[in-house]
Coordinates of C-alpha atoms in Angstrom, one line a residue:
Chain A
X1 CA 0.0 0.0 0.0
X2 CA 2.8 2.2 0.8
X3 CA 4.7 1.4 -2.0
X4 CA 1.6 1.4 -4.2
X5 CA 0.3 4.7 -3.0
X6 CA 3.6 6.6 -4.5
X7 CA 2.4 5.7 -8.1
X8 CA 4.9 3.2 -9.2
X9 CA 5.5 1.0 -10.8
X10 CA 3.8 2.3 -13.6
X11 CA 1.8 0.7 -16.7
X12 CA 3.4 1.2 -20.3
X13 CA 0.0 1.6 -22.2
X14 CA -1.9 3.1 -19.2
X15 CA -4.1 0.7 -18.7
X16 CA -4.9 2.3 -14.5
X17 CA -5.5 5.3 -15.9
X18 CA -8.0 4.0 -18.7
X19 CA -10.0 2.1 -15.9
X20 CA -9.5 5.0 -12.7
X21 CA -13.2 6.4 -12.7
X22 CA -14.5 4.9 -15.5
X23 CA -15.1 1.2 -16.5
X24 CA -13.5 -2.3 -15.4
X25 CA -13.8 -4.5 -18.5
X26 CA -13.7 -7.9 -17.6
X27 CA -13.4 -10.9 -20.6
X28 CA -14.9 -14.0 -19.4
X29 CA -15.1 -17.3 -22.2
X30 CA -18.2 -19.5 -20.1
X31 CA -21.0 -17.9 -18.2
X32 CA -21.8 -14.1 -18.4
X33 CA -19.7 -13.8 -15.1
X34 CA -17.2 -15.9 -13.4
X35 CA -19.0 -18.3 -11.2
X36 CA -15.6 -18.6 -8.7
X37 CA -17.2 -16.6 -5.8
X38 CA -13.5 -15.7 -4.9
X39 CA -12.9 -14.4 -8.5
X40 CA -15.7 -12.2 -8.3
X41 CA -15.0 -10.7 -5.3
X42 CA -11.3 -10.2 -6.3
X43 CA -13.2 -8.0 -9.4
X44 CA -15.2 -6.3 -7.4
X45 CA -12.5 -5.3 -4.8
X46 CA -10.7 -4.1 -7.4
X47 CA -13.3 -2.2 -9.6
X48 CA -14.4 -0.4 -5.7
X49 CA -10.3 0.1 -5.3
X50 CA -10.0 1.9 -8.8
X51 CA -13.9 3.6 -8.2
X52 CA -15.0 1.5 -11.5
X53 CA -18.2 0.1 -12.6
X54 CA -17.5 -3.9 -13.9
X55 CA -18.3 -4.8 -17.4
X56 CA -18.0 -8.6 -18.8
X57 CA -17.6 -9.2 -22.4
X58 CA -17.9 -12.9 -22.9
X59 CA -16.0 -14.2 -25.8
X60 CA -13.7 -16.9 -27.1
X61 CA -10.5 -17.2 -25.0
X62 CA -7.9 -16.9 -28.2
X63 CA -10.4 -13.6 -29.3
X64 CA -10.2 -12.4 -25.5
X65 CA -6.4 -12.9 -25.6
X66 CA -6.1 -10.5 -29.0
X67 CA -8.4 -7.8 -27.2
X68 CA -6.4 -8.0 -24.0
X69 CA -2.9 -7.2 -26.3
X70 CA -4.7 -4.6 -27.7
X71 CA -6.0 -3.2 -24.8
X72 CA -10.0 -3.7 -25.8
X73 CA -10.6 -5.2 -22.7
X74 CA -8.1 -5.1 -19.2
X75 CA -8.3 -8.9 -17.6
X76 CA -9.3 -12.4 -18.4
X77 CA -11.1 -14.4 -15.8
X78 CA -13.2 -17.8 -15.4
X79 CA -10.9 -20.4 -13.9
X80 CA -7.6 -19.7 -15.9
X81 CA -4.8 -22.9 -14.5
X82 CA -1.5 -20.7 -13.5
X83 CA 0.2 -23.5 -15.8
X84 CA -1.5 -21.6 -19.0
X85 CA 0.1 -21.8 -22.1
X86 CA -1.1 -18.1 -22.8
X87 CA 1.8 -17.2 -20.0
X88 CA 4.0 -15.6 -23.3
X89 CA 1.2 -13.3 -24.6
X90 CA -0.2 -12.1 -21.1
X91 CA 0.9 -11.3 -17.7
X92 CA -0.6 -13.9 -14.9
X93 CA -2.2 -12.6 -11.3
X94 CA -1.0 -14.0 -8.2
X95 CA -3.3 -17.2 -7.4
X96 CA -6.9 -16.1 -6.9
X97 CA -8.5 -19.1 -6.6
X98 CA -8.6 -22.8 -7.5
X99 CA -10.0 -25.3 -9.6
X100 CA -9.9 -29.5 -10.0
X101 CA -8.8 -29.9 -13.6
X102 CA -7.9 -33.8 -14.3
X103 CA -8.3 -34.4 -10.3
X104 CA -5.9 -32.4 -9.5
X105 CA -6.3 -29.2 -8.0
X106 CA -4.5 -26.3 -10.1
X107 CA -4.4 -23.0 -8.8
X108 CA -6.0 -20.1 -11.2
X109 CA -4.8 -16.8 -12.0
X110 CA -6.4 -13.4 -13.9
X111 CA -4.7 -12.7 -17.2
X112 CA -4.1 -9.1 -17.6
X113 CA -1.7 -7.5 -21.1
X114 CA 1.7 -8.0 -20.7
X115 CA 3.9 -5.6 -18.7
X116 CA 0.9 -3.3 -17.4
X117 CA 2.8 -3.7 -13.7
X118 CA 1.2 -0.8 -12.0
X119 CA -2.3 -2.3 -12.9
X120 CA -1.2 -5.9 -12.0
X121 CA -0.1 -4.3 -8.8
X122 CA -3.1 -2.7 -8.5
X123 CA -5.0 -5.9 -8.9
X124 CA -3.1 -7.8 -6.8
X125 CA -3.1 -5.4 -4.4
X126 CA -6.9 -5.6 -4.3
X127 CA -7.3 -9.4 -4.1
X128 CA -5.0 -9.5 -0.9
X129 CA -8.4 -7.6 0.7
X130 CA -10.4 -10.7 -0.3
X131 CA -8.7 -13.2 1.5
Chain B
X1 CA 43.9 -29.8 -0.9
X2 CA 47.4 -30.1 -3.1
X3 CA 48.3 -33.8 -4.2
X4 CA 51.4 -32.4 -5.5
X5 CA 53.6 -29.7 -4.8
X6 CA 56.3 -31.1 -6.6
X7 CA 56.5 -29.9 -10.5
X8 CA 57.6 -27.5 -10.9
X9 CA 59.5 -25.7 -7.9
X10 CA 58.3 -22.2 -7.9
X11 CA 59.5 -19.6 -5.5
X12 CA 57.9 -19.4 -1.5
X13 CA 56.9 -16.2 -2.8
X14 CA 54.9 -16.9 -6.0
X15 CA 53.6 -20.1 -3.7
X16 CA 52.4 -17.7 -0.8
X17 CA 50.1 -15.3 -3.9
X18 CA 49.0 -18.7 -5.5
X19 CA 47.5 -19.8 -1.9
X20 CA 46.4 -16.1 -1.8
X21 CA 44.4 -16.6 -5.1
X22 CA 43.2 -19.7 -4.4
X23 CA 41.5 -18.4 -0.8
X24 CA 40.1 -15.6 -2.7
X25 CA 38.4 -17.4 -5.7
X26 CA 37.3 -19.9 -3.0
X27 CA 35.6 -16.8 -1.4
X28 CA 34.2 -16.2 -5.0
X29 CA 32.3 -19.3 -4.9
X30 CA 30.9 -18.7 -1.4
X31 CA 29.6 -15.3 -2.6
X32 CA 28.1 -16.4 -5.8
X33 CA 26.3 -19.3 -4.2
X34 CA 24.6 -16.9 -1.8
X35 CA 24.0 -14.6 -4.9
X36 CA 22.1 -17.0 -7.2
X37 CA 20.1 -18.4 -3.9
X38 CA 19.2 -14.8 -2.9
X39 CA 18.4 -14.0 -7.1
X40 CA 16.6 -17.3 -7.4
X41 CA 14.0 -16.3 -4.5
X42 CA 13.1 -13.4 -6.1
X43 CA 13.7 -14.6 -9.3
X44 CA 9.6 -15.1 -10.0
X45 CA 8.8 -14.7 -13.7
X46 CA 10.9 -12.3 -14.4
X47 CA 12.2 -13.1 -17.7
X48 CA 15.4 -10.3 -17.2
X49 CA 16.0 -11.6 -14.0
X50 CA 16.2 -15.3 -15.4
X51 CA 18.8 -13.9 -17.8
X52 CA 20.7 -12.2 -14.7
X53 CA 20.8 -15.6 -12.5
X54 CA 22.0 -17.4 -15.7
X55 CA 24.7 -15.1 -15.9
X56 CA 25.5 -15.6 -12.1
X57 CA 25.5 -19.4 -12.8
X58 CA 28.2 -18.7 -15.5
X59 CA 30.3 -16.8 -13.2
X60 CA 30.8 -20.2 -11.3
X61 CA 32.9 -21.5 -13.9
X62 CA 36.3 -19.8 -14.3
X63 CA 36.7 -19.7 -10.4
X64 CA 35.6 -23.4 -10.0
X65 CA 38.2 -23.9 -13.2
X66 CA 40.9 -21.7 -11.1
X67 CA 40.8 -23.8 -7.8
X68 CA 40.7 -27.0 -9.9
X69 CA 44.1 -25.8 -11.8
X70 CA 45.6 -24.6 -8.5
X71 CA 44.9 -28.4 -7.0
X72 CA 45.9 -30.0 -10.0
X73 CA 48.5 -28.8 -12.2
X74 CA 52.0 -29.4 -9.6
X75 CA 51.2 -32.9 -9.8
X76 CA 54.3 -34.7 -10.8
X77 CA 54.6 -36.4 -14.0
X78 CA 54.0 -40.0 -14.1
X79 CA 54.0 -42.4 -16.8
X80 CA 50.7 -41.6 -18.4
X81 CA 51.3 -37.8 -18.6
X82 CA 55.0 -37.4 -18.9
X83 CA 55.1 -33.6 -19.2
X84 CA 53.4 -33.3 -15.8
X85 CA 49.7 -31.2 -15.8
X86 CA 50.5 -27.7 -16.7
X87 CA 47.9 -28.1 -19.5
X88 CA 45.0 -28.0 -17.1
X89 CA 45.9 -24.6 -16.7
X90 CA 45.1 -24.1 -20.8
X91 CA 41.8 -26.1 -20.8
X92 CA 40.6 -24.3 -17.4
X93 CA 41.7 -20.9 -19.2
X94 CA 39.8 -21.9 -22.3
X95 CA 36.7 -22.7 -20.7
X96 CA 36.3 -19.6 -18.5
X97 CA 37.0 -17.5 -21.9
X98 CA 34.0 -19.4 -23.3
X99 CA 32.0 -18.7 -20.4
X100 CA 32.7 -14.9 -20.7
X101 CA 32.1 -15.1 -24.8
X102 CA 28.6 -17.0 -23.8
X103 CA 27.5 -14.8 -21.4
X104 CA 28.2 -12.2 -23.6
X105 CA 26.5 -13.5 -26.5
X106 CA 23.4 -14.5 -24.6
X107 CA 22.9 -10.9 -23.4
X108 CA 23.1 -9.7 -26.5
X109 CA 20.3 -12.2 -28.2
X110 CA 18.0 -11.8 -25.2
X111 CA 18.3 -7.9 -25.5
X112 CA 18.1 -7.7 -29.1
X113 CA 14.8 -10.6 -29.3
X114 CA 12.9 -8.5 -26.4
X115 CA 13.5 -5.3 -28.2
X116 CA 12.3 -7.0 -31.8
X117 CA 10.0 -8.2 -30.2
X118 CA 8.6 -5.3 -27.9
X119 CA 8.5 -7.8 -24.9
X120 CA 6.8 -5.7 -22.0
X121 CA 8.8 -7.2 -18.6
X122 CA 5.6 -8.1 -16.5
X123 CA 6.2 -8.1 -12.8
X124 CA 4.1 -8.9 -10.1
X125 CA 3.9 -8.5 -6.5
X126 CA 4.7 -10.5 -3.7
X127 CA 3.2 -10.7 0.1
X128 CA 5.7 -9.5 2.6
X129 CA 4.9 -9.3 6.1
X130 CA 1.7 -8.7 5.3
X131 CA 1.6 -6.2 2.7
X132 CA 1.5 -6.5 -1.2
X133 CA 4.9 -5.2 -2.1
X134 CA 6.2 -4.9 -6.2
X135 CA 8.8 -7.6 -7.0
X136 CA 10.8 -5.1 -8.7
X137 CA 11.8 -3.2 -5.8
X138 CA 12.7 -6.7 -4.5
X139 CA 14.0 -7.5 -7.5
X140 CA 16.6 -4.5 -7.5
X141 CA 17.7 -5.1 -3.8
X142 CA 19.1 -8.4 -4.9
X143 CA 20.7 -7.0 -7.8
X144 CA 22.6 -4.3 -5.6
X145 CA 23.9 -7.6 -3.3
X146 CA 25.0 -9.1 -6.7
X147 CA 26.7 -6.0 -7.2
X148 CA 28.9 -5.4 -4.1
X149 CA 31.2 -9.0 -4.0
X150 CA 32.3 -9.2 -7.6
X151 CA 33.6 -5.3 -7.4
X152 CA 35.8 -5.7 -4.5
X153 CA 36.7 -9.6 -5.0
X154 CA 37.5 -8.7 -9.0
X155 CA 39.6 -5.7 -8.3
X156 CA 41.3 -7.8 -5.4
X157 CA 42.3 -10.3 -8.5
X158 CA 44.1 -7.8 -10.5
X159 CA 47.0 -8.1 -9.1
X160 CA 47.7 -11.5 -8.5
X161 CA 46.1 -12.7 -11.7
X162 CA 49.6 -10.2 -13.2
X163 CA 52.0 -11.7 -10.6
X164 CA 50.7 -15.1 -11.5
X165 CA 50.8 -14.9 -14.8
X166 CA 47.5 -16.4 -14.1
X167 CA 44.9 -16.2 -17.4
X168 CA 42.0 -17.9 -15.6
X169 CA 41.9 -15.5 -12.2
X170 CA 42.6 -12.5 -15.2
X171 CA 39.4 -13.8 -16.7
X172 CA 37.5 -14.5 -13.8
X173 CA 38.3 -10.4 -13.1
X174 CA 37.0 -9.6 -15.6
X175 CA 34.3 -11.6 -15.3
X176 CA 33.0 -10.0 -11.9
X177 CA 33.4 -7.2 -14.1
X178 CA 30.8 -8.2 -16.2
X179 CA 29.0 -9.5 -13.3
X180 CA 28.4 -6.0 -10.9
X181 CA 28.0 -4.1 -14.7
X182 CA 25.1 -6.3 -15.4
X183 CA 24.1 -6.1 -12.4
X184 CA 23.7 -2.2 -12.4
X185 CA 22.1 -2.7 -15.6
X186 CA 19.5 -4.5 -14.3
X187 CA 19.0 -2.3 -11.8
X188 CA 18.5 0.6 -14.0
X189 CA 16.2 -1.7 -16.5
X190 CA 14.2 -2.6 -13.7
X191 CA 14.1 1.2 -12.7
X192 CA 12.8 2.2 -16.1
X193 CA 10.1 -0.4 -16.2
X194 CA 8.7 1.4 -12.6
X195 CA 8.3 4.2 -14.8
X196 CA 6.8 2.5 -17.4
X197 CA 10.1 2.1 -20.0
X198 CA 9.4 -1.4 -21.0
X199 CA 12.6 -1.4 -22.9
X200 CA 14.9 -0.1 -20.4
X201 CA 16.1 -3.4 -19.3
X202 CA 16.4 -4.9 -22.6
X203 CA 18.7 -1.9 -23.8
X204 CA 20.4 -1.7 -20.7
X205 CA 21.3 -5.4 -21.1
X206 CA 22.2 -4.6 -24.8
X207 CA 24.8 -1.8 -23.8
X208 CA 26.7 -4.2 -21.2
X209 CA 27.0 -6.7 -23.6
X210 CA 29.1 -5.5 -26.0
X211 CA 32.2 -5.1 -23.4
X212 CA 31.4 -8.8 -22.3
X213 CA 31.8 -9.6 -25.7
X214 CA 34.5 -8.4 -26.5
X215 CA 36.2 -9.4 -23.5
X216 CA 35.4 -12.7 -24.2
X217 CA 36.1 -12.9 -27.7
X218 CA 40.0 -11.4 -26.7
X219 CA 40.2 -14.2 -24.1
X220 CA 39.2 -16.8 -26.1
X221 CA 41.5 -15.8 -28.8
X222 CA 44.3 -15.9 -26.4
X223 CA 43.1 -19.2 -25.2
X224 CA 43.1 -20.7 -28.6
X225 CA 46.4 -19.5 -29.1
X226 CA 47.7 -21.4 -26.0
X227 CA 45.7 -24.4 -27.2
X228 CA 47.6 -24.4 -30.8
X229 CA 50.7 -24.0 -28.8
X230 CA 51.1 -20.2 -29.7
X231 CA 53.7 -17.6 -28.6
X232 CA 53.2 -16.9 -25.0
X233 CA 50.5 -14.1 -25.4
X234 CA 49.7 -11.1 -23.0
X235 CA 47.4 -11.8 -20.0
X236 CA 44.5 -10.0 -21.3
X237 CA 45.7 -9.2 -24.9
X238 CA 46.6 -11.4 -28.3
X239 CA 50.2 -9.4 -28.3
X240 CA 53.0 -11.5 -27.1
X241 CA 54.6 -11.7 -24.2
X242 CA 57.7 -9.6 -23.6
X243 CA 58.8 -12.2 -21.5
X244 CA 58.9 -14.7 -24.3
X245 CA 60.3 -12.5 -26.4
X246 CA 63.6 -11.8 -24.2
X247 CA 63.8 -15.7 -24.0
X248 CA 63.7 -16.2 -27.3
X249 CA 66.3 -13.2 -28.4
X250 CA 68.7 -14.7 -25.3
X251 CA 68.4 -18.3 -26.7
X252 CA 69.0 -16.9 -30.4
X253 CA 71.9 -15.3 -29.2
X254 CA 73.3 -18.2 -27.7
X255 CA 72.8 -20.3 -30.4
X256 CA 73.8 -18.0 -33.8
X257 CA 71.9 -19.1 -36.8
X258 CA 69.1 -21.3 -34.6
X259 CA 65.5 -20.3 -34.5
X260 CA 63.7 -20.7 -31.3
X261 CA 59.7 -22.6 -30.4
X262 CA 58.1 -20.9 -27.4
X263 CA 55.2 -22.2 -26.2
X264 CA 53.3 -22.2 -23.2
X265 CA 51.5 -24.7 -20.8
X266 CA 49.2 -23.2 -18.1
X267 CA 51.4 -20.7 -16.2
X268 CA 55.1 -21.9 -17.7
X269 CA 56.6 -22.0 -20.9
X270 CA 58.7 -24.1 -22.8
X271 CA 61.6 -23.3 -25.5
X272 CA 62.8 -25.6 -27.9
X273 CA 66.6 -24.5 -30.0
X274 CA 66.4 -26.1 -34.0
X275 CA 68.0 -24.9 -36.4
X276 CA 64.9 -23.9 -38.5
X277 CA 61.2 -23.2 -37.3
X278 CA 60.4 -25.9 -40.2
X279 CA 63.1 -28.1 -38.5
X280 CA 62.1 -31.9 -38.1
X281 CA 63.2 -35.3 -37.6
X282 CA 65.4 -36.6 -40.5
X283 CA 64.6 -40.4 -41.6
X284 CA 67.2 -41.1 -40.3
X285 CA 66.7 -40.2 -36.8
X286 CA 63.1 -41.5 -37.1
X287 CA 64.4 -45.2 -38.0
X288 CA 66.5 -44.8 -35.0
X289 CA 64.5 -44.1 -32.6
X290 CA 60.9 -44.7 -34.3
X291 CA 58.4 -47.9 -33.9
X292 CA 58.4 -49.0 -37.3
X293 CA 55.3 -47.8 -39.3
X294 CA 54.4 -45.2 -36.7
X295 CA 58.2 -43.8 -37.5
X296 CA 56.6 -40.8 -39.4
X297 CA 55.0 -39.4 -36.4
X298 CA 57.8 -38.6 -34.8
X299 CA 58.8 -35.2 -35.7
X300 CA 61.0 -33.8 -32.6
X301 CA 63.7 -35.4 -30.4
X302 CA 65.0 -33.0 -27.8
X303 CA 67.5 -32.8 -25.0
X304 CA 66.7 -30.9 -22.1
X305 CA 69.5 -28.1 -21.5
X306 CA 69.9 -29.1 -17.8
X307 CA 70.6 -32.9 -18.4
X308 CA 74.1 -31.4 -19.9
X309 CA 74.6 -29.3 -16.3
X310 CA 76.0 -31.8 -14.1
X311 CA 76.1 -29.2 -11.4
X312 CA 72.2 -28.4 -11.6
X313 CA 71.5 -32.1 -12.0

């Protein structure tokens, strides 16, 4: 918080600034919100932490990924495995929550654009409040 | 700690600094392993600091090749390797200067393939006594440890590595060169990206690595040169050394109308007299002393110009 509140690190593209006050877009590839309880509170934490209004945009994941480069859209959620391949095209959250995949329980992480590090702070930040 | 003591003799002095060198390159490795440990917690997913612990990893070797010479190369000559080990001095040398030219190379192609590639660093944060805290700031910590060892243990090398005449501890100098300039680097890179410079740590690495290069390109030149049993060359140049040259013009002048062969082995060197530099067996020599069909592969008989010296014995 301390470290936070003194404005770095900063994002590259901006993507705080775009969201600060205005709107939290959220990509999401099943339902029309993540049904993780703990993932939506960790959106909602942060959306109240960056005075935001949430707004899902359900898609397919390799379209959400293109959006998220381009910065159409500023995280992916709905049980992402920290072991995603997608790990070279986006930046991975700390663990938010978990999921059984193969009966094996795989911890799952938001997907936000690559090297946006004040955001992911931001976020991260955030989800430490929902635990 | 030493098997062998025995070949050559060298003065109590130049045995006192090799004992000196050898507790300080020991201290080397101490440092470094704390180093990688320290850059391997922090490490995370950090692709620039992946390419900084590598590099720390790579500093293990000419130190580890420097202690492993010091233990090895007095052993005395036995049947198997009649001219002693002096040469484990050349191979040790050899692959610290390929460990330099490596580490240099592989800064350069990660730098260059980020920048091509526009690769924006993403860092996270960690939980740290209970607050969210940036890596980077972590991240830079650890890079100002790796720093502070390899400045004063590489400037403490200098001189040895010249009383020496020691090519690996020269290289492993400049090696912790390369090691605390990286290290700034990194933390500069991982400055900019605070600010929001994706590409400072790319380009920082980029700048560094062109004096690693080059150092390691010079080293393993000189290396090579040992290898193909060259003119004793410089310690950190491809010139040769004015020592081998005042041997060589004495033994000239001693022996009108010969040519001289220099070489060296590790630390020492080793002069053969002929009469020309082409100078080789003649058949008839070889069907003296040769094994039949393997006769042509003898090329050089020599005395040694101490057996003559009954007084030196």
């Amino acid at each position: 918080m301390a470290l936070a509140g003194c404005d770095l690190p900063r994002d590259p593209e901006a993507t705080t600034d775009h969201v600060r006050g205005k709107t939290l877009i959220v990509g999401i590839t099943t339902d029309d919100e993540p049904s993780d309880p703990k993932e939506r509170a960790a959106i909602e934490q942060l959306a109240e932490r960056l005075d935001a209004q949430v707004e899902y945009r359900r898609g397919e994941l390799h379209q959400l990924v293109r959006t998220l480069e381009d910065g159409g859209i500023h995280l992916i959620a709905g049980h992402i495995p920290e072991t995603t391949p997608f790990a070279t095209e986006t930046g991975l959250s700390a663990p938010v929550s978990s999921v059984v995949v193969d009966g094996e329980r795989v911890k799952t992480v938001f997907a936000v654009r690559k090297g946006e590090n004040g955001f992911l702070t931001e976020m991260e930040t955030a989800m430490g409040g929902t635990r | 700690m030493h098997p062998g003591r025995t070949y050559p003799q060298i003065p109590e002095e130049k045995e006192k600094q090799l004992r000196h060198a050898v507790r300080l390159e020991l201290w080397t490795l101490f440092f470094l392993a704390t180093i990688v440990a320290v850059m391997y917690i922090v490490m995370g997913s950090s692709q620039a600091m992946k390419t900084a612990w590598i590099e720390d990893l790579l500093s293990f070797l000419p130190p580890a090749m420097f202690v492993l010479t010091a233990w090895f190369e007095r052993k005395a000559p036995n049947d198997k390797f009649s001219f002693g080990y002096h040469r484990v001095g050349s191979l040790g040398f050899f692959l610290a200067a390929c460990a330099l030219l490596v580490m240099g190379a592989y800064l350069l192609y990660e730098s260059v393939t980020s920048l091509l590639a526009a690769e924006h660093p993403t860092i996270g944060t960690v939980e740290l006594f209970g607050e969210r805290v940036w890596l980077g700031w972590l991240m830079m910590a650890a890079l100002a440890y790796s720093c502070i060892p390899p400045v004063i243990l590489g400037r403490m090398k200098k001189k040895p590595s010249q009383e020496l005449a020691d090519k690996i501890l020269n290289t492993d100098a400049d090696m912790n060169a390369a090691d605390w300039q990286t290290g700034v680097a990194g933390i500069l890179g991982i400055a900019g990206i605070a600010i929001g410079w994706w590409w400072a740590d790319a380009l920082a690495a980029g700048v560094i690595s062109f004096s690693v290069l080059k150092d390691g390109i010079t080293n393993v030149r000189i290396a090579l040169a040992e290898l193909l049993d060259g003119v004793p060359r410089e310690l950190s140049s491809d010139e040769i050394h004015p020592a081998a040259k005042a041997i060589r013009a004495e033994l000239q002048r001693r022996h009108p109308g010969s040519e001289v062969r220099i070489r060296e082995t590790g630390r020492y060197m080793r002069a053969v007299v002929v009469n020309s530099l082409e100078s080789q067996t003649t058949g008839e020599t070889r069907v003296q002393y040769g094994p039949g069909d393997d006769d042509w592969r003898l090329i050089e008989v020599a005395h040694s110009v101490d057996l003559g010296n009954a007084e030196k014995g």
